[in-house]
Amino acid sequence: MFLTVLAHQAESAGREVIAVNPAGTSRTCARCGHSARENRVTQAGFACTACGHTAPADVNAAINILRAGLALRQAAEAA
Ligand SMILES: [Zn+2]
């Protein structure tokens, strides 16, 4: 229901909505792809134990979600 309303709103604004599976996006490093629970130093903070990348946790997750959405769109276009 929420996605239906959101999709209509986005369409009328000339935007696109792509539903993304959020699993792992909050604990995966947006720089190197390392995924570990230990990457979440706090609720708000992200610090990759593999490459040292640090960012606000929401920003790191948003980059992963954007990347996943763009990959889905690219796959849909290629099909
Ligand atoms: Zn990393």
PDB file of C-alpha atoms and ligand atoms in Angstrom:
ATOM      1  CA  MET A   1       0.000   0.000   0.000  1.00  0.00           C
ATOM      2  CA  PHE A   2       2.717   2.438   0.993  1.00  0.00           C
ATOM      3  CA  LEU A   3       4.757   1.579  -2.112  1.00  0.00           C
ATOM      4  CA  THR A   4       1.721   2.065  -4.364  1.00  0.00           C
ATOM      5  CA  VAL A   5       1.077   5.559  -2.994  1.00  0.00           C
ATOM      6  CA  LEU A   6       4.783   6.367  -3.113  1.00  0.00           C
ATOM      7  CA  ALA A   7       5.071   5.191  -6.727  1.00  0.00           C
ATOM      8  CA  HIS A   8       2.165   7.415  -7.785  1.00  0.00           C
ATOM      9  CA  GLN A   9       3.620  10.410  -5.966  1.00  0.00           C
ATOM     10  CA  ALA A  10       7.000   9.822  -7.548  1.00  0.00           C
ATOM     11  CA  GLU A  11       5.564   9.386 -11.022  1.00  0.00           C
ATOM     12  CA  SER A  12       3.660  12.658 -10.835  1.00  0.00           C
ATOM     13  CA  ALA A  13       6.904  14.339  -9.738  1.00  0.00           C
ATOM     14  CA  GLY A  14       8.850  12.781 -12.612  1.00  0.00           C
ATOM     15  CA  ARG A  15      10.745  10.481 -10.269  1.00  0.00           C
ATOM     16  CA  GLU A  16      11.224   6.746 -10.125  1.00  0.00           C
ATOM     17  CA  VAL A  17      10.734   4.325  -7.228  1.00  0.00           C
ATOM     18  CA  ILE A  18      12.683   1.060  -7.083  1.00  0.00           C
ATOM     19  CA  ALA A  19      11.982  -1.317  -4.179  1.00  0.00           C
ATOM     20  CA  VAL A  20      15.227  -2.647  -2.713  1.00  0.00           C
ATOM     21  CA  ASN A  21      15.768  -5.526  -0.287  1.00  0.00           C
ATOM     22  CA  PRO A  22      17.403  -3.723   2.659  1.00  0.00           C
ATOM     23  CA  ALA A  23      19.026  -6.880   4.105  1.00  0.00           C
ATOM     24  CA  GLY A  24      22.632  -6.164   5.029  1.00  0.00           C
ATOM     25  CA  THR A  25      22.656  -2.583   3.748  1.00  0.00           C
ATOM     26  CA  SER A  26      23.271  -1.129   7.213  1.00  0.00           C
ATOM     27  CA  ARG A  27      26.274  -3.303   8.017  1.00  0.00           C
ATOM     28  CA  THR A  28      27.940  -3.448   4.581  1.00  0.00           C
ATOM     29  CA  CYS A  29      30.752  -1.024   3.799  1.00  0.00           C
ATOM     30  CA  ALA A  30      29.814   1.312   0.938  1.00  0.00           C
ATOM     31  CA  ARG A  31      33.496   1.674   0.047  1.00  0.00           C
ATOM     32  CA  CYS A  32      34.854  -1.900   0.011  1.00  0.00           C
ATOM     33  CA  GLY A  33      31.775  -4.131   0.373  1.00  0.00           C
ATOM     34  CA  HIS A  34      32.918  -5.785   3.616  1.00  0.00           C
ATOM     35  CA  SER A  35      29.817  -6.902   5.514  1.00  0.00           C
ATOM     36  CA  ALA A  36      29.993  -7.483   9.258  1.00  0.00           C
ATOM     37  CA  ARG A  37      27.928  -6.747  12.332  1.00  0.00           C
ATOM     38  CA  GLU A  38      31.112  -5.291  13.890  1.00  0.00           C
ATOM     39  CA  ASN A  39      31.092  -2.478  11.299  1.00  0.00           C
ATOM     40  CA  ARG A  40      28.351  -0.818  13.318  1.00  0.00           C
ATOM     41  CA  VAL A  41      30.240   0.802  16.161  1.00  0.00           C
ATOM     42  CA  THR A  42      27.096   2.526  17.445  1.00  0.00           C
ATOM     43  CA  GLN A  43      23.491   2.893  16.298  1.00  0.00           C
ATOM     44  CA  ALA A  44      24.475   6.061  14.425  1.00  0.00           C
ATOM     45  CA  GLY A  45      28.056   5.289  13.472  1.00  0.00           C
ATOM     46  CA  PHE A  46      29.626   3.084  10.809  1.00  0.00           C
ATOM     47  CA  ALA A  47      33.311   2.092  10.827  1.00  0.00           C
ATOM     48  CA  CYS A  48      34.513  -0.645   8.466  1.00  0.00           C
ATOM     49  CA  THR A  49      36.760  -3.175  10.181  1.00  0.00           C
ATOM     50  CA  ALA A  50      38.321  -4.087   6.810  1.00  0.00           C
ATOM     51  CA  CYS A  51      39.189  -0.769   5.120  1.00  0.00           C
ATOM     52  CA  GLY A  52      38.699   1.790   7.881  1.00  0.00           C
ATOM     53  CA  HIS A  53      35.955   3.732   6.055  1.00  0.00           C
ATOM     54  CA  THR A  54      33.847   5.746   8.494  1.00  0.00           C
ATOM     55  CA  ALA A  55      30.538   7.516   7.880  1.00  0.00           C
ATOM     56  CA  PRO A  56      27.240   8.208   9.553  1.00  0.00           C
ATOM     57  CA  ALA A  57      25.462   4.822   9.500  1.00  0.00           C
ATOM     58  CA  ASP A  58      22.460   6.241   7.635  1.00  0.00           C
ATOM     59  CA  VAL A  59      24.659   7.754   4.922  1.00  0.00           C
ATOM     60  CA  ASN A  60      26.593   4.507   4.453  1.00  0.00           C
ATOM     61  CA  ALA A  61      23.347   2.506   4.207  1.00  0.00           C
ATOM     62  CA  ALA A  62      21.778   5.032   1.810  1.00  0.00           C
ATOM     63  CA  ILE A  63      24.702   4.633  -0.595  1.00  0.00           C
ATOM     64  CA  ASN A  64      24.290   0.834  -0.485  1.00  0.00           C
ATOM     65  CA  ILE A  65      20.535   1.124  -1.086  1.00  0.00           C
ATOM     66  CA  LEU A  66      21.034   3.543  -3.994  1.00  0.00           C
ATOM     67  CA  ARG A  67      23.612   1.211  -5.523  1.00  0.00           C
ATOM     68  CA  ALA A  68      21.252  -1.775  -5.155  1.00  0.00           C
ATOM     69  CA  GLY A  69      18.417   0.178  -6.789  1.00  0.00           C
ATOM     70  CA  LEU A  70      20.564   1.271  -9.703  1.00  0.00           C
ATOM     71  CA  ALA A  71      21.762  -2.324 -10.180  1.00  0.00           C
ATOM     72  CA  LEU A  72      18.151  -3.532 -10.259  1.00  0.00           C
ATOM     73  CA  ARG A  73      17.241  -0.885 -12.842  1.00  0.00           C
ATOM     74  CA  GLN A  74      20.241  -1.783 -14.976  1.00  0.00           C
ATOM     75  CA  ALA A  75      19.303  -5.477 -14.798  1.00  0.00           C
ATOM     76  CA  ALA A  76      15.714  -4.659 -15.774  1.00  0.00           C
ATOM     77  CA  GLU A  77      16.906  -2.596 -18.742  1.00  0.00           C
ATOM     78  CA  ALA A  78      19.222  -5.379 -19.887  1.00  0.00           C
ATOM     79  CA  ALA A  79      16.459  -7.997 -19.733  1.00  0.00           C
TER      80      ALA A  79
HETATM   81 ZN    ZN B   1      35.329  -1.089   3.988  1.00  0.00          ZN
END
